[in-house]
Short mmCIF file of C-alpha atoms and ligand atoms in Angstrom, two decimals:
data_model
loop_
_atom_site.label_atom_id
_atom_site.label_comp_id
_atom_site.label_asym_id
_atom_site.label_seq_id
_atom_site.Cartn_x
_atom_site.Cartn_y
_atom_site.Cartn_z
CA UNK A 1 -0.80 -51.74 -5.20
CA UNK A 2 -4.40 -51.08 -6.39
CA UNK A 3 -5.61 -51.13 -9.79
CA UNK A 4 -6.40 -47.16 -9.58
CA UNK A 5 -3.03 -46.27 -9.07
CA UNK A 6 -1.86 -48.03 -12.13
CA UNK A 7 -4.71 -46.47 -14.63
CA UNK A 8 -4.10 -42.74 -12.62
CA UNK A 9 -0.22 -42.87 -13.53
CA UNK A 10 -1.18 -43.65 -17.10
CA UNK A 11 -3.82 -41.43 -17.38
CA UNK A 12 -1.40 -38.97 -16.21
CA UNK A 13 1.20 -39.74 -19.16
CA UNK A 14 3.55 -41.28 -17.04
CA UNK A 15 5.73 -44.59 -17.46
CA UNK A 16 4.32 -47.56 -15.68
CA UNK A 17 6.87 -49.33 -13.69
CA UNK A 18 7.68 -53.00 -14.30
CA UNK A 19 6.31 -53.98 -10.71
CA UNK A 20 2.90 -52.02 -11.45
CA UNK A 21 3.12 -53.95 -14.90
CA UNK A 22 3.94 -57.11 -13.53
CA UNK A 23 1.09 -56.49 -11.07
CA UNK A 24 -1.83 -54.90 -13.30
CA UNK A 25 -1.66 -58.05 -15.57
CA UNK A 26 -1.29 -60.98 -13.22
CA UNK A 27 -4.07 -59.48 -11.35
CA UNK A 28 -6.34 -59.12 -14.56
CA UNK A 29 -5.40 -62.70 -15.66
CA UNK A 30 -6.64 -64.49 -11.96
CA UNK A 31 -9.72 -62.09 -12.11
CA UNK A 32 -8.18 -59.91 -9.09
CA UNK A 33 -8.59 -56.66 -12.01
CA UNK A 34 -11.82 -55.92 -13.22
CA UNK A 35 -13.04 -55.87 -16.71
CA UNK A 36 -13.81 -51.52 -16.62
CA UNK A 37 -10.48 -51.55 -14.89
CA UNK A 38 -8.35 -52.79 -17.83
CA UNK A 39 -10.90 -51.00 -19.98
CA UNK A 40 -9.53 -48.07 -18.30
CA UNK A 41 -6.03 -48.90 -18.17
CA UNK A 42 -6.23 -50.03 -22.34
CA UNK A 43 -7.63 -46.10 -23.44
CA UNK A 44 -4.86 -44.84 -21.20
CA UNK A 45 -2.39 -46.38 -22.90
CA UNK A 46 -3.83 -45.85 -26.68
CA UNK A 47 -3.86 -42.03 -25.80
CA UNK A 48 -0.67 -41.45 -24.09
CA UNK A 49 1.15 -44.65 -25.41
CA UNK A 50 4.35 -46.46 -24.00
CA UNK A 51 8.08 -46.08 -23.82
CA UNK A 52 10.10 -48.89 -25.78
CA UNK A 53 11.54 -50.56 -22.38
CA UNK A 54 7.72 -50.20 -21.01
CA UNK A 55 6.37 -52.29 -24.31
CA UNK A 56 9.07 -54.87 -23.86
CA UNK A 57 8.28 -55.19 -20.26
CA UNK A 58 4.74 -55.64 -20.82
CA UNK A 59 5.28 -58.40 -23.33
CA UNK A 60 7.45 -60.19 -21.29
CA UNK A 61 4.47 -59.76 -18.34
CA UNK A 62 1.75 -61.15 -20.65
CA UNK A 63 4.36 -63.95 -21.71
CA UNK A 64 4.68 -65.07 -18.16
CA UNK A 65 0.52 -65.18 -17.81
CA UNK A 66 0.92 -68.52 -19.25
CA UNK A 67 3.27 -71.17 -20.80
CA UNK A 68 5.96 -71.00 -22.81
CA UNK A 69 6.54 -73.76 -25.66
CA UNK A 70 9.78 -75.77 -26.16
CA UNK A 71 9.82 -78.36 -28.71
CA UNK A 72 13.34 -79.45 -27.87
CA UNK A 73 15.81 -80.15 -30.23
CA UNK A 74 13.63 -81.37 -33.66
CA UNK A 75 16.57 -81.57 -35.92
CA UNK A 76 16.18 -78.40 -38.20
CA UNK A 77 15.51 -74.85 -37.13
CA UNK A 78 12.25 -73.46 -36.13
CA UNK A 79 11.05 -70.18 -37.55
CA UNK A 80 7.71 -68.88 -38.05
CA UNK A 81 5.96 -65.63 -39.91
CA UNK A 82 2.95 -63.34 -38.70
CA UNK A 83 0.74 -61.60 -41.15
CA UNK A 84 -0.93 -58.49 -39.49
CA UNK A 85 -3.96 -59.55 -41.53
CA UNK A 86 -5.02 -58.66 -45.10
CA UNK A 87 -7.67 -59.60 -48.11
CA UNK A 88 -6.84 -62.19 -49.86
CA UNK A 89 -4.28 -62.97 -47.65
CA UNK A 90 -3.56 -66.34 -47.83
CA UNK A 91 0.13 -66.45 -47.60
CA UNK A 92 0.27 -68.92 -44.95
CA UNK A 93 -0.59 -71.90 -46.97
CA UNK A 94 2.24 -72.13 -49.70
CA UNK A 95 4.36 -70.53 -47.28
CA UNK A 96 5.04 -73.01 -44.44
CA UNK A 97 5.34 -76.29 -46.55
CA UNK A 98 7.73 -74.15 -48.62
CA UNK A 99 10.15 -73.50 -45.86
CA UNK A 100 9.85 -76.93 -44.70
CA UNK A 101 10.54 -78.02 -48.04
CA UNK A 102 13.81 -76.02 -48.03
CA UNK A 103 14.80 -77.46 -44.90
CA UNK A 104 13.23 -75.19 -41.49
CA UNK A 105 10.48 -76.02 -39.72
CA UNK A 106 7.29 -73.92 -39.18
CA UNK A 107 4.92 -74.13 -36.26
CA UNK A 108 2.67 -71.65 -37.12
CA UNK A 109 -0.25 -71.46 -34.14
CA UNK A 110 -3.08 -69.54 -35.96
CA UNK A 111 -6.15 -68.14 -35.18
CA UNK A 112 -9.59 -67.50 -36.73
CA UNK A 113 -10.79 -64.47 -38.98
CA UNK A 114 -12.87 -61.59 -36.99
CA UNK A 115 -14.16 -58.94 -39.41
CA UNK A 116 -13.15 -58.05 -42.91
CA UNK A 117 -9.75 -60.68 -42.81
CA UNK A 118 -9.66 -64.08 -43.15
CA UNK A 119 -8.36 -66.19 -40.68
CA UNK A 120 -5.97 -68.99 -41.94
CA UNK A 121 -7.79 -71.61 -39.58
CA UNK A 122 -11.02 -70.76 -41.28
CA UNK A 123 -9.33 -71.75 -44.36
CA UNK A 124 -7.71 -74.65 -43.86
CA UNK A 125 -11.09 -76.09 -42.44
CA UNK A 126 -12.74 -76.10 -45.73
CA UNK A 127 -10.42 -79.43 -46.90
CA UNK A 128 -11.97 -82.19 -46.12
CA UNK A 129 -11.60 -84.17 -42.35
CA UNK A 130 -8.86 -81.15 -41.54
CA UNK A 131 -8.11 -81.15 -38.02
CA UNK A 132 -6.86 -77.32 -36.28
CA UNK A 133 -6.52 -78.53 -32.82
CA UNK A 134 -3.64 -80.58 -31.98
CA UNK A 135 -1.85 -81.38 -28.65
CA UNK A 136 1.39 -80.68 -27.76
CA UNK A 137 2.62 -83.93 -28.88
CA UNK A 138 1.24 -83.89 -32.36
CA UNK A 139 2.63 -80.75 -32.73
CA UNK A 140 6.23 -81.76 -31.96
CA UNK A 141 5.95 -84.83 -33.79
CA UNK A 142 4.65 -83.44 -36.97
CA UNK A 143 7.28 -80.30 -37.03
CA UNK A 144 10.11 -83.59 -36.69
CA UNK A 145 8.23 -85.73 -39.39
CA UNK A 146 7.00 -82.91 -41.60
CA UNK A 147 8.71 -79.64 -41.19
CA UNK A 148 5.36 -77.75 -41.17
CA UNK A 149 2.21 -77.14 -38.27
CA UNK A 150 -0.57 -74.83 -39.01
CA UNK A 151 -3.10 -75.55 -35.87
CA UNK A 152 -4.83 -73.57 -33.29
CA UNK A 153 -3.27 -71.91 -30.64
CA UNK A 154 -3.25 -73.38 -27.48
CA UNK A 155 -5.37 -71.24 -24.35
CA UNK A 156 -2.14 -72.00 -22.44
CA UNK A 157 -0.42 -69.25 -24.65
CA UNK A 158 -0.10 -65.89 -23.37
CA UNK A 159 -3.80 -66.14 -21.98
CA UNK A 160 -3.42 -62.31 -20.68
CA UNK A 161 -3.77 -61.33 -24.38
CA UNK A 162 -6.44 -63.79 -24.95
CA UNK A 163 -8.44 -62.02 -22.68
CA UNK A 164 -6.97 -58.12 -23.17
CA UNK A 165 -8.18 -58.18 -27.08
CA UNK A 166 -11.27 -59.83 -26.47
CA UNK A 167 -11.69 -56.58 -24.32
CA UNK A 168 -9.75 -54.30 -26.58
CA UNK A 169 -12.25 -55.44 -29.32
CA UNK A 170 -15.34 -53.91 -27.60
CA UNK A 171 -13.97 -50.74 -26.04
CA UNK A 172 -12.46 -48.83 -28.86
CA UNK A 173 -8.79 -49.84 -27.96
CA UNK A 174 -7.52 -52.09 -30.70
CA UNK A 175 -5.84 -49.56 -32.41
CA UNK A 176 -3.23 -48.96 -30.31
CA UNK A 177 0.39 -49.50 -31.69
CA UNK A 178 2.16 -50.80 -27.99
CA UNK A 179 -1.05 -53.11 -27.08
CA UNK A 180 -1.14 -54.50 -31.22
CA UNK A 181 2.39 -55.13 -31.29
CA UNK A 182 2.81 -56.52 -27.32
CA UNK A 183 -0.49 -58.60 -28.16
CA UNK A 184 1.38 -60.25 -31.64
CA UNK A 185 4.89 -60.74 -29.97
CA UNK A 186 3.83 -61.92 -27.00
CA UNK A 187 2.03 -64.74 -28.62
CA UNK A 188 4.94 -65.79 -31.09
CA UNK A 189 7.79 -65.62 -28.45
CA UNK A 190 5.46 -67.67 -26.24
CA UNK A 191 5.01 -70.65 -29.27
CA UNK A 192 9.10 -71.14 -28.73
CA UNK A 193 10.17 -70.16 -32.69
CA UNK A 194 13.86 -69.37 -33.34
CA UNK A 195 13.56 -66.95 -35.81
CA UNK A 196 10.10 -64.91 -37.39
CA UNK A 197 9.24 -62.82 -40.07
CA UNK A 198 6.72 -60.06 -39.86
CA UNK A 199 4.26 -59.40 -42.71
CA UNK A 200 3.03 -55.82 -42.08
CA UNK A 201 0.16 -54.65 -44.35
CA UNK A 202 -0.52 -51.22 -45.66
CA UNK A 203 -3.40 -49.71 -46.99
CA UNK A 204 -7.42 -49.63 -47.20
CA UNK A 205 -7.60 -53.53 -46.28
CA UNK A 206 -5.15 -53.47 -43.62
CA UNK A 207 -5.18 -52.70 -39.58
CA UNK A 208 -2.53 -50.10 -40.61
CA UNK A 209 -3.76 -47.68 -43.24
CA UNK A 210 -0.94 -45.08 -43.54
CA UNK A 211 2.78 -46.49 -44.61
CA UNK A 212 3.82 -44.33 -41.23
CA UNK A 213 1.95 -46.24 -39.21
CA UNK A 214 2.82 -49.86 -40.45
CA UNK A 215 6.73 -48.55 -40.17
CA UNK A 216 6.02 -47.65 -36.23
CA UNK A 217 4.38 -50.88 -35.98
CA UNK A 218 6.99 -52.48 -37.59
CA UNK A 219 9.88 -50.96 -36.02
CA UNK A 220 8.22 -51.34 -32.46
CA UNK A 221 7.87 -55.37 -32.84
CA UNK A 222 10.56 -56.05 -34.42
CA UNK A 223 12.40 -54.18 -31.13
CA UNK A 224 10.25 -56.22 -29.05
CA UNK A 225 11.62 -59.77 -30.55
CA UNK A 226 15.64 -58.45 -30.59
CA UNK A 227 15.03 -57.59 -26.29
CA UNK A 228 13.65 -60.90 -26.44
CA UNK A 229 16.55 -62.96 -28.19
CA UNK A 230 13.95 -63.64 -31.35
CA UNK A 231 15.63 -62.76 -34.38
CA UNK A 232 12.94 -61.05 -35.95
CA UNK A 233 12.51 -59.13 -39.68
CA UNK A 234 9.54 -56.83 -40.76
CA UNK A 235 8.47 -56.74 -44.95
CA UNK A 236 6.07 -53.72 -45.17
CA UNK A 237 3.53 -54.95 -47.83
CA UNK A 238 1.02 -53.33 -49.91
CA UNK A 239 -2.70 -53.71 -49.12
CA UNK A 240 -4.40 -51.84 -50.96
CA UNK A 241 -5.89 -53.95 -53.66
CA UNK A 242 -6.67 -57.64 -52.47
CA UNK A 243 -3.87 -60.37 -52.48
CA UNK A 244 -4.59 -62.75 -55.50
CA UNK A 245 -7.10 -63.31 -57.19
CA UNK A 246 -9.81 -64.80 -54.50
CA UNK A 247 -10.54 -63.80 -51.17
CA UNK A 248 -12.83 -66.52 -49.02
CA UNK A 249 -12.07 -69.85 -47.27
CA UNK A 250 -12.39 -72.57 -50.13
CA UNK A 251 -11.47 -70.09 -53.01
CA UNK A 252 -8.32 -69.28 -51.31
CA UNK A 253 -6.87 -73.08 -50.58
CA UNK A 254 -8.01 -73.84 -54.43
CA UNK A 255 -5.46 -70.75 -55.17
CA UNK A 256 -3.05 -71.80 -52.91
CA UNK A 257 -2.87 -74.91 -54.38
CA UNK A 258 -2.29 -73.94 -57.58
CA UNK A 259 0.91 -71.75 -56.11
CA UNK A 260 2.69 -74.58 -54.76
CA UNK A 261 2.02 -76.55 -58.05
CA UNK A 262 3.84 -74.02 -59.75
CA UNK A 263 1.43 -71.44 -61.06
CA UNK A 264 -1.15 -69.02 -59.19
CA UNK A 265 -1.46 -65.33 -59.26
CA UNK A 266 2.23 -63.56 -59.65
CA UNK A 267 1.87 -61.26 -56.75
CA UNK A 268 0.69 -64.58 -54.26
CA UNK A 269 4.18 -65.91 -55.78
CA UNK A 270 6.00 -63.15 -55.48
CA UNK A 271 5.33 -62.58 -51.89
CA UNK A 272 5.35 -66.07 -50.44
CA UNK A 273 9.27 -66.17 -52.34
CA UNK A 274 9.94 -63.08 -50.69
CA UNK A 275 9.02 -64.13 -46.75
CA UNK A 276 10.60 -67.44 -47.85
CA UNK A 277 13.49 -65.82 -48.31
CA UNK A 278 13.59 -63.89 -45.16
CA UNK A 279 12.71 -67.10 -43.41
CA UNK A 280 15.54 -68.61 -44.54
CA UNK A 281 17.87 -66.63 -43.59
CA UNK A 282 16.84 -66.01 -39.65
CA UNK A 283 17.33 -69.70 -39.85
CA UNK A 284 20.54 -69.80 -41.06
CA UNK A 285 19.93 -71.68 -44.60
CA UNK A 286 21.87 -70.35 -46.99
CA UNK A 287 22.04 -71.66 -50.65
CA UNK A 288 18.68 -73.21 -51.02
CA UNK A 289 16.13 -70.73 -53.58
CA UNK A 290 12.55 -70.84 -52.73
CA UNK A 291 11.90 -69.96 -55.98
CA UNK A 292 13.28 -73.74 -57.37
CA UNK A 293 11.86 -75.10 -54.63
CA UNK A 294 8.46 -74.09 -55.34
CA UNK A 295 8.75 -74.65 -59.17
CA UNK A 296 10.04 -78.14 -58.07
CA UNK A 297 7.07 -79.10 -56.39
CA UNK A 298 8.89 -80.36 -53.30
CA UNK A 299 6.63 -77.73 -51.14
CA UNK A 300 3.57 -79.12 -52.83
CA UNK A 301 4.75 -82.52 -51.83
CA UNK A 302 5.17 -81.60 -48.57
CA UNK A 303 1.29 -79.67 -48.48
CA UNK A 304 -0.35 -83.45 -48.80
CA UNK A 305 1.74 -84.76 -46.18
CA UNK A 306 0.93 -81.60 -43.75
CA UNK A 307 -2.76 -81.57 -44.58
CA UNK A 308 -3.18 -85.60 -44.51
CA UNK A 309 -1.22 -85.25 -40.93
CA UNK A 310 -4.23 -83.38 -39.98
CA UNK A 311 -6.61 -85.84 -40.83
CA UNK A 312 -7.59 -83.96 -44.26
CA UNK A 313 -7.77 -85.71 -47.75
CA UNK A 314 -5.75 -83.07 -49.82
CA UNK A 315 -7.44 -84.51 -53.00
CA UNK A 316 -10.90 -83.98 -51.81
CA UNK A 317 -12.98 -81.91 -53.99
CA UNK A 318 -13.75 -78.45 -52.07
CA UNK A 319 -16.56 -77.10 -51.03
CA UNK A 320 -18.00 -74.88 -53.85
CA UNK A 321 -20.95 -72.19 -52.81
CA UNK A 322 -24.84 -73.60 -54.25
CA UNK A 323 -24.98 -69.63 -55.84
CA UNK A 324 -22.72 -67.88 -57.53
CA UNK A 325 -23.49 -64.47 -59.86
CA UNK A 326 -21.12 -62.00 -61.71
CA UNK A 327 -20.67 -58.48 -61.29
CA UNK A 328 -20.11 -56.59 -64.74
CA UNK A 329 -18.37 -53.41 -65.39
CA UNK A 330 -20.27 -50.22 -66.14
CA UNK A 331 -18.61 -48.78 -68.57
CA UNK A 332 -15.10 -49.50 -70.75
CA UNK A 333 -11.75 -48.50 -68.90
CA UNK A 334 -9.17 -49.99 -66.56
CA UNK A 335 -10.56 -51.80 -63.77
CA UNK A 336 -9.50 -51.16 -60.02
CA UNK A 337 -10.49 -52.72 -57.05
CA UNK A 338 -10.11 -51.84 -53.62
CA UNK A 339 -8.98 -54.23 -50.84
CA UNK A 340 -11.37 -53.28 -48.14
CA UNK A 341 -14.43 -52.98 -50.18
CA UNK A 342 -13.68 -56.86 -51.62
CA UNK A 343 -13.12 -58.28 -48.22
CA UNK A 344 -16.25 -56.53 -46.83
CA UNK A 345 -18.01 -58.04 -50.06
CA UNK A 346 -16.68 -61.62 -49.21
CA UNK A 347 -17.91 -61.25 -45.67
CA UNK A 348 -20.96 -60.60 -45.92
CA UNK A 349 -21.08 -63.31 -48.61
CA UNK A 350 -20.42 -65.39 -45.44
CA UNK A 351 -16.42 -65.93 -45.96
CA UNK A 352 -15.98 -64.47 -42.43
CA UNK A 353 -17.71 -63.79 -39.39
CA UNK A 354 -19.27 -61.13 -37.29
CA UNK A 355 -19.15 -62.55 -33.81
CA UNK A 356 -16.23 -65.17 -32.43
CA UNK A 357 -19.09 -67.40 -32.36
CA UNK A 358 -20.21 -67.42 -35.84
CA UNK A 359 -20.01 -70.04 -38.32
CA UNK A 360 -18.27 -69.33 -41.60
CA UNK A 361 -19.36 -70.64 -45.14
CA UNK A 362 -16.49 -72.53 -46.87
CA UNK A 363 -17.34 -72.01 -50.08
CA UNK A 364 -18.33 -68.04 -49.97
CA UNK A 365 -15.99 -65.32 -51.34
CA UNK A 366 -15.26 -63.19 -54.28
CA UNK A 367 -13.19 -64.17 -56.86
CA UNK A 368 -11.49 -61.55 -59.18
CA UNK A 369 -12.17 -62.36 -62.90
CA UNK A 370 -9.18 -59.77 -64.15
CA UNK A 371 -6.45 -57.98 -62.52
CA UNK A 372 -6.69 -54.74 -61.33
CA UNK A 373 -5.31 -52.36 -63.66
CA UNK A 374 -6.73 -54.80 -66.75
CA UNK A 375 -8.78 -52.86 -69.72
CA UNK A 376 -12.68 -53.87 -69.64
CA UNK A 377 -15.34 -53.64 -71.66
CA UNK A 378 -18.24 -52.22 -70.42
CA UNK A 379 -20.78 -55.10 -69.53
CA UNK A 380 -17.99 -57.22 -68.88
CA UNK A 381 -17.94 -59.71 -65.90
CA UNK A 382 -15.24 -58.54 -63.48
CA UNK A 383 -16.08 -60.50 -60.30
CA UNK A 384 -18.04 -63.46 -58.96
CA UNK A 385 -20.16 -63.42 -56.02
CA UNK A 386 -19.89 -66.77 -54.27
CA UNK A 387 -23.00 -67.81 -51.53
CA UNK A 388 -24.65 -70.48 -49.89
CA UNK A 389 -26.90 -67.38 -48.77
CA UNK A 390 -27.97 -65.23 -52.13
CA UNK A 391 -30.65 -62.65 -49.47
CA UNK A 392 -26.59 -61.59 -48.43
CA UNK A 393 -25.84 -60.65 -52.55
CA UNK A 394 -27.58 -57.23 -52.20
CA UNK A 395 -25.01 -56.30 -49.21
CA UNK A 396 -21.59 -57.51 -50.98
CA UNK A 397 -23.20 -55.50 -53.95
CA UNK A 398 -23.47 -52.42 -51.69
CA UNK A 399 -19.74 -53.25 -50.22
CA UNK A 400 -18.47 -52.90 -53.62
CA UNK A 401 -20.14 -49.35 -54.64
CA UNK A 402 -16.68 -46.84 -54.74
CA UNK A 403 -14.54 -49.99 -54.19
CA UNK A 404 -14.97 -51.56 -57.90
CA UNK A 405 -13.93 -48.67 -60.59
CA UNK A 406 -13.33 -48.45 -63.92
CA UNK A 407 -11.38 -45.28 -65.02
CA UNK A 408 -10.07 -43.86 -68.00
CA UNK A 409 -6.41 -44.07 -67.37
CA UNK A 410 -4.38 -46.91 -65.08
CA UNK A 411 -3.75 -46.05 -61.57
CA UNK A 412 -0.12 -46.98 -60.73
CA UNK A 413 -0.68 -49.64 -58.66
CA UNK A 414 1.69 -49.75 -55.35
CA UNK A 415 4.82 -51.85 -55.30
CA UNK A 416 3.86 -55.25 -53.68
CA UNK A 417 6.99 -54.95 -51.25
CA UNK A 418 7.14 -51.38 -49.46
CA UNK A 419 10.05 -51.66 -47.11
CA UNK A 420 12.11 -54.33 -45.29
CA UNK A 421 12.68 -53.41 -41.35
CA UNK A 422 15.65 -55.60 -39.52
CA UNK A 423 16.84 -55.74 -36.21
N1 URA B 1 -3.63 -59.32 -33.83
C1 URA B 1 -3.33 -59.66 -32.57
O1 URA B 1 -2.99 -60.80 -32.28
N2 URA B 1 -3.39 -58.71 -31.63
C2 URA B 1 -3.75 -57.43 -31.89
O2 URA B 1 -3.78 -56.62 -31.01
C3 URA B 1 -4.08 -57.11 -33.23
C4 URA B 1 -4.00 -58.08 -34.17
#
């Protein structure tokens, strides 16, 4: 088999066959495919896309590039959730201590933010002496002893992906709904979890901007996990306006915090209850409500025991940004923002990152001084700018231009929770 035969009979809208699939990516994983050649293959695919079976196979191909996790029998059931990556999106961090706190255990292997989204690593690394990689071990051991494991992902996962997105990312092929939702099961069926829950965004700050589009998405990986044996749920979730009240690294574990001690922005709460719920269920715990739970503060008490397990002081003071400057409202009226032009903002603050190799400020962001859909007057602060950097103000103030409004009359503001897609 040659590598031309496999790009021809996808260039020519056919259906790949599982030996040319099982081929194409073993040979691009050793180096035996070249670069242009997957390049090739990857714009083949986003234009004349792939037959359920044909997704499912390829999964299971980039699955077998590398290892597959088993943490044995820990003593409560594993399940995990995947965000498809929003603003403000912070989810992670009141969510898995709050499913370990109701009795499941959550090894969520994360990665780092690229673009306008945060990445929940990023995050995590603004407490104090936190640790993201772990080894297999401390991994197990902590999911026994704690019930919860946010840490890197290993390059023994899937490494086919690891190497197809980086690829995807500079030839125009990311937007493809078989490679996105191959490239997000592959990874989680790989990390051994029992059960997940998908988190599929909608709107200006998502991957996904049309609610047709998340739906295929969702639909397509939630097939994936059932051919797999992973009991898998979708929640199609608006994101259009940004999640909570601050989006950067720092801002975002203060707000997190003050979730799992009870308070926090409703629609953070309302959300992390909601994949909670899901949660439990694909793991089989019935009559436990998240919703006590996290009022309790049992999850909270379980937070300082994940974060200390990582080497971080969970009472640290975080990092706060050495400039910080408001943004007022022009006029009087009812405030919207929108998510994409806040999450640009916070990254050029320095919240994110341009290239895998850049460094991210902990303490930059934007922090949302009312909710949208609040009356203002005009002159009235209605964000901060947070920097280490103020030469990178000027930008997040461009970002902002058509994304901050203040109108008349409210916009109705989309329900939080779009859709639920099961298997
Ligand atoms: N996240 C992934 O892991 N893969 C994609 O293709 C897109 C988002």
């Amino acid at each position: 088999m040659t590598a031309i035969d496999v790009i021809t009979a996808k260039r020519d809208g056919g259906r790949l066959t599982d030996d040319q699939i099982d081929w194409v990516l073993a040979a691009y994983t050793r180096g035996d495919v070249a670069d242009e050649q997957m390049a090739a293959l990857a714009m083949a695919i986003l234009l004349n896309g792939m037959e359920p079976d044909e997704i499912s196979r390829w999964t299971q191909a980039m699955i077998d590039s590398g290892e597959v996790l088993s943490f044995g029998d820990i003593g409560r059931p594993l399940v995990d959730k995947h965000s498809t990556g929003g603003v403000g999106d912070k989810i992670t961090l009141p969510l898995a201590p709050l499913v370990a706190a109701c009795g499941a255990a959550v090894p969520q292997l994360s990665g780092r933010g690229l673009g306008h989204t945060g990445g929940t690593l990023d995050k995590l690394e603004s407490i104090r002496g936190w640790r993201a990689s772990l080894s297999l071990e401390e991994i197990a051991a902590q999911l026994a002893d704690v019930g919860a494991v946010v840490c890197a992902t290993t390059p023994t996962l899937a490494p086919a992906d690891r190497k197809l997105y980086a690829l995807r990312d500079v030839t125009g092929t990311v937007e493809s709904i078989p490679l996105i939702a191959s490239s997000i099961m592959s990874k989680k069926i790989a990390e051994g979890t029992g059960g997940l829950v998908l988190d599929v965004k909608v709107g200006s700050g998502a991957f996904m901007k049309t609610p047709e589009r998340a739906r295929e998405l969702a639909a397509t990986m939630v097939r994936i996990g059932t051919a797999h044996g992973l009991a898998t749920t979708a929640l199609l979730t608006d994101m259009s306006v940004p999640l909570g009240r601050a989006v950067g690294n720092a801002l975002e574990v203060a707000e997190s915090v003050e979730v799992l001690r009870g308070g926090g922005p409703a629609d953070v709460v309302a959300l992390t209850v909601a994949l909670a719920r899901e949660m439990l269920t694909l793991a089989g715990i019935a009559g436990v409500d998240p919703a006590q739970v996290l009022a309790s503060g049992a999850a909270y008490a379980v937070w300082e025991r994940m974060i200390a397990a990582q080497g971080g002081d969970p009472s640290a003071a975080l990092p706060v940004a050495s400039h910080v400057e408001p943004v007022v409202a022009e006029r009087a009226g009812v405030v919207g923002f929108d998510a994409l032009a806040v999450g640009v903002a916070a990254w050029r603050l320095g919240a994110g990152r341009a290239r895998k190799e850049d460094a991210v400020q902990a303490g930059a962001g934007v922090l949302l001084l009312v909710e949208p859909g609040e009356k203002v007057e005009a002159g009235q602060p209605v964000l901060e700018l947070h920097t280490d950097t103020p030469d990178a103000v000027a930008g997040a103030r461009a970002a902002l231009e058509g994304g901050l409004t203040v109108a008349d009359e409210p916009r109705p503001r989309p329900e939080l929770l779009l859709d639920t897609i099961r298997a």
